[in-house]
Amino acid sequence: MSGYTNFAVVGAGAIGKYIVQQLLKDKAAGTVKEVVVLSREGSMTTVQGDAKVIHIDYSNHASIKQALAGVHVVISTVAGAALDVQGKIAAAGKEAGVELFVPSEFGGVTEGETEGWFGAKGNVQGQLKALGVPYALFYTGPFADYIWTSYVDIPSGKVSVGGDGNKQITFTSRTDIARYVSYVLTHLPAEQLKNRAFTIAGDNKSFNEIFKGYEEKTGKKVDVTYIPVSELDAKIAANPKDFSAFLQKYWATAGPFQRTDNHLYPDWNPTPAIDYVPVA
């Protein structure tokens, strides 16, 4: 092992809780020494396991700096509405001696993006560069264990997807993401982690392939409505904050990741996306 050992995770929600639990598993195994969870003051964040939860005011530079004392890596998992706090955390972390900052990505590739939801994440990358804070980005595609009841509710029997449903998409479950992130951060040398993007793929499937697999597995039919990309463009133009339309357009046009870093975790065995579709 040659990577980092002391971590702070900002937030313990949709993806953060999985990363925290994996780091705690690795702490029990001896590859991680310290896990700190940062949460907003007044939140009800609780963590099962040997992690230190610190409630802080993200507008208070001194309190952030104090909370990050002794931390090697900050892993941010904040939601889209809170992306702007990351610059403040990174600035305080730099003064505290943090060596690497992992911004809240865990989706599609955002490098070079300047507008919309991806542009907001690209702006954070610019802030990290301006601060001189080394960073590592993790691109994963949509969460294979979450999308099927949140955005494409297959068990309901009636779904809508952008485009014609034939474009393959990269999916990765949150459990597999957490395993990968923890492994590379604790096993790769620090110089191989800094200012780098890691692109990982748990599975590449089109929506139509998933629908077919679900029908074959359950014997139930799925009623699919295909939304033209032009219609999604119109929705986004009318409301730039229409996150559902944004996602549907991205999935309909982006395609799967062309290059992945799966090989950096030789024993990584991600679960196929179809296995996460509820069948009850």
Coordinates of C-alpha atoms in Angstrom, one line a residue:
M1 CA 0.0 0.0 0.0
S2 CA 1.4 3.4 -0.9
G3 CA -1.5 5.8 -1.0
Y4 CA -3.3 7.9 1.6
T5 CA -4.7 6.8 5.0
N6 CA -6.5 9.8 6.6
F7 CA -9.8 10.9 5.0
A8 CA -12.6 13.4 5.4
V9 CA -15.9 12.8 3.6
V10 CA -18.1 15.9 3.1
G11 CA -21.7 14.7 3.4
A12 CA -23.0 11.2 4.0
G13 CA -26.0 11.1 1.7
A14 CA -26.7 9.5 -1.7
I15 CA -23.1 8.5 -2.5
G16 CA -21.3 9.7 0.5
K17 CA -22.7 7.1 2.9
Y18 CA -21.4 4.3 0.6
I19 CA -17.9 5.8 0.5
V20 CA -17.9 6.3 4.3
Q21 CA -18.9 2.7 4.9
Q22 CA -16.2 1.4 2.5
L23 CA -13.5 3.5 4.1
L24 CA -14.6 2.2 7.5
K25 CA -14.4 -1.4 6.2
D26 CA -10.9 -0.6 5.0
K27 CA -10.1 1.0 8.3
A28 CA -11.1 -2.3 10.0
A29 CA -8.8 -4.1 7.5
G30 CA -5.9 -1.8 8.3
T31 CA -5.5 0.2 5.1
V32 CA -7.2 3.3 6.4
K33 CA -6.3 5.1 9.7
E34 CA -8.9 7.8 10.1
V35 CA -12.3 8.7 8.7
V36 CA -14.0 12.0 9.5
V37 CA -17.4 13.0 8.2
L38 CA -18.2 16.7 7.8
S39 CA -21.8 17.8 7.9
R40 CA -23.7 21.1 8.1
E41 CA -24.5 22.4 11.5
G42 CA -28.0 21.4 12.5
S43 CA -28.1 18.3 10.2
M44 CA -29.1 14.9 11.6
T45 CA -26.1 13.1 10.0
T46 CA -25.2 9.9 11.8
V47 CA -22.7 7.2 10.8
Q48 CA -22.6 3.6 11.8
G49 CA -19.1 2.6 12.6
D50 CA -15.8 4.1 13.7
A51 CA -16.0 7.5 12.1
K52 CA -15.8 11.0 13.7
V53 CA -18.8 13.2 12.7
I54 CA -18.1 16.9 12.8
H55 CA -20.9 19.4 12.3
I56 CA -19.5 22.7 10.9
D57 CA -20.5 26.0 9.5
Y58 CA -19.2 26.0 5.9
S59 CA -19.0 29.8 6.0
N60 CA -16.6 29.7 8.9
H61 CA -13.1 29.3 7.5
A62 CA -11.5 28.6 10.9
S63 CA -13.9 25.8 11.8
I64 CA -13.4 24.0 8.5
K65 CA -9.6 24.3 8.9
Q66 CA -9.8 22.9 12.4
A67 CA -12.0 20.0 11.3
L68 CA -9.5 19.1 8.6
A69 CA -6.4 19.0 10.7
G70 CA -4.5 15.8 10.1
V71 CA -6.7 14.9 7.0
H72 CA -4.8 13.8 3.9
V73 CA -7.8 13.6 1.5
V74 CA -11.1 15.4 1.3
I75 CA -13.8 13.5 -0.6
S76 CA -16.7 15.8 -1.3
T77 CA -20.1 14.2 -2.0
V78 CA -22.3 17.4 -1.7
A79 CA -25.4 17.6 -3.8
G80 CA -25.7 19.9 -6.8
A81 CA -27.3 22.8 -4.8
A82 CA -24.2 22.9 -2.5
L83 CA -21.4 22.6 -5.1
D84 CA -20.3 26.2 -4.3
V85 CA -19.2 25.3 -0.8
Q86 CA -16.4 23.1 -2.2
G87 CA -14.1 26.1 -2.9
K88 CA -14.3 27.2 0.7
I89 CA -13.6 23.7 2.0
A90 CA -10.6 23.3 -0.4
A91 CA -9.2 26.7 0.6
A92 CA -9.4 25.9 4.3
G93 CA -8.1 22.4 3.6
K94 CA -5.1 23.7 1.9
E95 CA -4.1 25.7 5.0
A96 CA -4.8 22.6 7.1
G97 CA -2.4 20.5 5.1
V98 CA -4.9 18.5 3.0
E99 CA -2.9 16.9 0.1
L100 CA -5.8 15.9 -2.3
F101 CA -9.3 17.1 -2.9
V102 CA -11.9 14.9 -4.6
P103 CA -14.8 17.1 -5.7
S104 CA -18.4 15.9 -6.0
E105 CA -18.4 14.4 -9.5
F106 CA -19.6 10.8 -9.7
G107 CA -21.5 11.1 -13.0
G108 CA -20.6 12.2 -16.5
V109 CA -17.4 13.8 -17.7
T110 CA -17.4 17.5 -16.8
E111 CA -13.8 18.6 -17.7
G112 CA -14.0 21.6 -20.0
E113 CA -17.7 22.2 -19.4
T114 CA -18.8 25.8 -18.8
E115 CA -22.6 25.8 -18.8
G116 CA -25.5 24.1 -17.0
W117 CA -25.2 21.4 -14.4
F118 CA -21.9 20.1 -15.7
G119 CA -20.6 23.6 -16.0
A120 CA -21.1 24.1 -12.3
K121 CA -18.9 21.1 -11.6
G122 CA -16.3 22.3 -14.2
N123 CA -16.2 25.6 -12.3
V124 CA -15.2 23.8 -9.1
Q125 CA -12.3 22.3 -11.0
G126 CA -11.3 25.8 -12.0
Q127 CA -11.4 26.9 -8.4
L128 CA -9.2 24.0 -7.3
K129 CA -6.6 24.8 -10.0
A130 CA -6.6 28.5 -9.0
L131 CA -6.1 27.6 -5.3
G132 CA -3.3 25.2 -6.3
V133 CA -5.1 22.3 -4.6
P134 CA -4.3 18.9 -6.1
Y135 CA -7.5 17.0 -7.1
A136 CA -8.7 13.7 -8.3
L137 CA -12.0 13.4 -10.3
F138 CA -14.1 10.2 -10.5
Y139 CA -16.5 9.8 -13.5
T140 CA -18.9 6.9 -13.0
G141 CA -22.0 7.4 -15.1
P142 CA -25.4 7.1 -13.4
F143 CA -25.8 5.0 -10.3
A144 CA -26.9 1.5 -11.4
D145 CA -28.5 0.9 -8.0
Y146 CA -30.5 4.1 -7.9
I147 CA -31.7 5.2 -11.4
W148 CA -34.4 2.5 -11.8
T149 CA -36.7 3.9 -9.2
S150 CA -35.7 7.5 -9.2
Y151 CA -35.6 8.5 -12.9
V152 CA -36.5 5.5 -15.0
D153 CA -39.0 3.6 -12.8
I154 CA -39.1 0.3 -14.6
P155 CA -41.1 -1.6 -12.0
S156 CA -44.0 0.9 -12.6
G157 CA -44.3 -0.6 -16.1
K158 CA -44.3 2.8 -17.7
V159 CA -41.2 4.8 -18.4
S160 CA -39.9 7.7 -20.5
V161 CA -36.4 8.0 -21.9
G162 CA -34.7 10.5 -24.2
G163 CA -33.8 9.6 -27.8
D164 CA -34.5 6.2 -29.2
G165 CA -33.2 4.2 -26.2
N166 CA -30.5 2.5 -28.2
K167 CA -27.5 4.6 -27.1
Q168 CA -25.4 2.7 -24.6
I169 CA -24.7 4.3 -21.3
T170 CA -22.1 3.7 -18.6
F171 CA -23.6 2.6 -15.3
T172 CA -21.9 2.0 -12.0
S173 CA -23.4 1.2 -8.6
R174 CA -22.6 3.2 -5.6
T175 CA -21.2 0.2 -3.8
D176 CA -18.8 -0.4 -6.7
I177 CA -17.9 3.3 -6.9
A178 CA -17.1 3.3 -3.2
R179 CA -14.9 0.2 -3.5
Y180 CA -13.0 1.7 -6.4
V181 CA -12.5 5.2 -4.9
S182 CA -11.2 3.7 -1.6
Y183 CA -8.9 1.3 -3.3
V184 CA -7.1 3.7 -5.6
L185 CA -6.8 6.4 -3.0
T186 CA -5.2 3.9 -0.5
H187 CA -3.1 1.9 -3.0
L188 CA -1.9 4.2 -5.8
P189 CA 1.1 6.4 -5.1
A190 CA 0.2 10.0 -4.4
E191 CA 1.9 11.3 -7.5
Q192 CA -0.4 9.1 -9.6
L193 CA -3.5 10.5 -8.0
K194 CA -3.0 14.2 -8.2
N195 CA -4.7 16.3 -10.9
R196 CA -6.1 13.3 -12.6
A197 CA -9.5 12.1 -13.8
F198 CA -10.5 8.4 -13.2
T199 CA -13.1 7.1 -15.5
I200 CA -14.7 3.9 -14.4
A201 CA -17.5 1.7 -15.9
G202 CA -19.5 -0.9 -14.0
D203 CA -21.5 -1.8 -17.1
N204 CA -22.3 -0.4 -20.5
K205 CA -25.9 -1.0 -21.6
S206 CA -28.6 0.9 -23.5
F207 CA -32.0 1.5 -21.9
N208 CA -33.6 -0.8 -24.5
E209 CA -31.2 -3.6 -23.5
I210 CA -32.1 -3.1 -19.9
F211 CA -35.8 -3.1 -20.7
K212 CA -35.5 -6.3 -22.7
G213 CA -33.5 -7.9 -19.9
Y214 CA -36.1 -6.9 -17.4
E215 CA -39.0 -8.3 -19.5
E216 CA -37.1 -11.6 -20.0
K217 CA -36.4 -11.9 -16.3
T218 CA -39.9 -11.0 -15.1
G219 CA -42.3 -11.7 -18.0
K220 CA -43.6 -8.2 -17.5
K221 CA -43.8 -5.7 -20.4
V222 CA -42.5 -2.2 -20.1
D223 CA -44.4 0.6 -21.8
V224 CA -41.7 3.0 -23.1
T225 CA -42.2 6.6 -24.3
Y226 CA -39.3 7.9 -26.3
I227 CA -38.7 11.7 -26.0
P228 CA -37.1 13.4 -29.0
V229 CA -33.9 15.2 -28.2
S230 CA -35.4 18.3 -29.8
E231 CA -38.1 18.2 -27.2
L232 CA -35.6 17.9 -24.4
D233 CA -33.7 20.9 -25.8
A234 CA -36.8 22.9 -25.7
K235 CA -37.5 22.0 -22.0
I236 CA -33.9 22.9 -21.0
A237 CA -34.2 26.2 -22.9
A238 CA -37.4 27.0 -21.1
N239 CA -36.0 25.9 -17.7
P240 CA -32.2 25.5 -17.4
K241 CA -32.8 23.9 -14.0
D242 CA -34.9 21.1 -15.4
F243 CA -32.5 18.4 -14.1
S244 CA -34.6 15.5 -15.4
A245 CA -34.5 16.9 -19.0
F246 CA -30.8 17.5 -18.7
L247 CA -30.1 13.9 -17.6
Q248 CA -32.4 12.5 -20.3
K249 CA -30.6 14.5 -23.0
Y250 CA -27.2 13.5 -21.7
W251 CA -28.1 9.8 -21.6
A252 CA -29.5 10.1 -25.2
T253 CA -26.5 11.7 -26.7
A254 CA -23.3 11.1 -24.7
G255 CA -22.7 7.4 -25.2
P256 CA -20.6 5.1 -22.9
F257 CA -17.1 6.1 -21.7
Q258 CA -14.6 5.4 -24.4
R259 CA -11.7 5.0 -22.0
T260 CA -11.8 3.6 -18.5
D261 CA -9.4 3.1 -15.6
N262 CA -11.0 -0.1 -14.4
H263 CA -7.6 -1.9 -14.7
L264 CA -6.2 0.2 -11.8
Y265 CA -8.2 -2.0 -9.5
P266 CA -7.4 -5.5 -10.7
D267 CA -9.9 -7.3 -8.5
W268 CA -12.7 -4.9 -9.1
N269 CA -15.8 -7.0 -10.2
P270 CA -18.7 -4.5 -10.7
T271 CA -22.2 -5.8 -10.7
P272 CA -24.2 -5.6 -14.0
A273 CA -26.8 -2.8 -14.1
I274 CA -29.7 -5.2 -14.8
D275 CA -29.1 -6.9 -11.4
Y276 CA -30.2 -3.7 -9.7
V277 CA -33.6 -3.3 -11.4
P278 CA -36.3 -4.3 -8.8
V279 CA -38.3 -7.3 -10.0
A280 CA -41.0 -7.3 -7.3

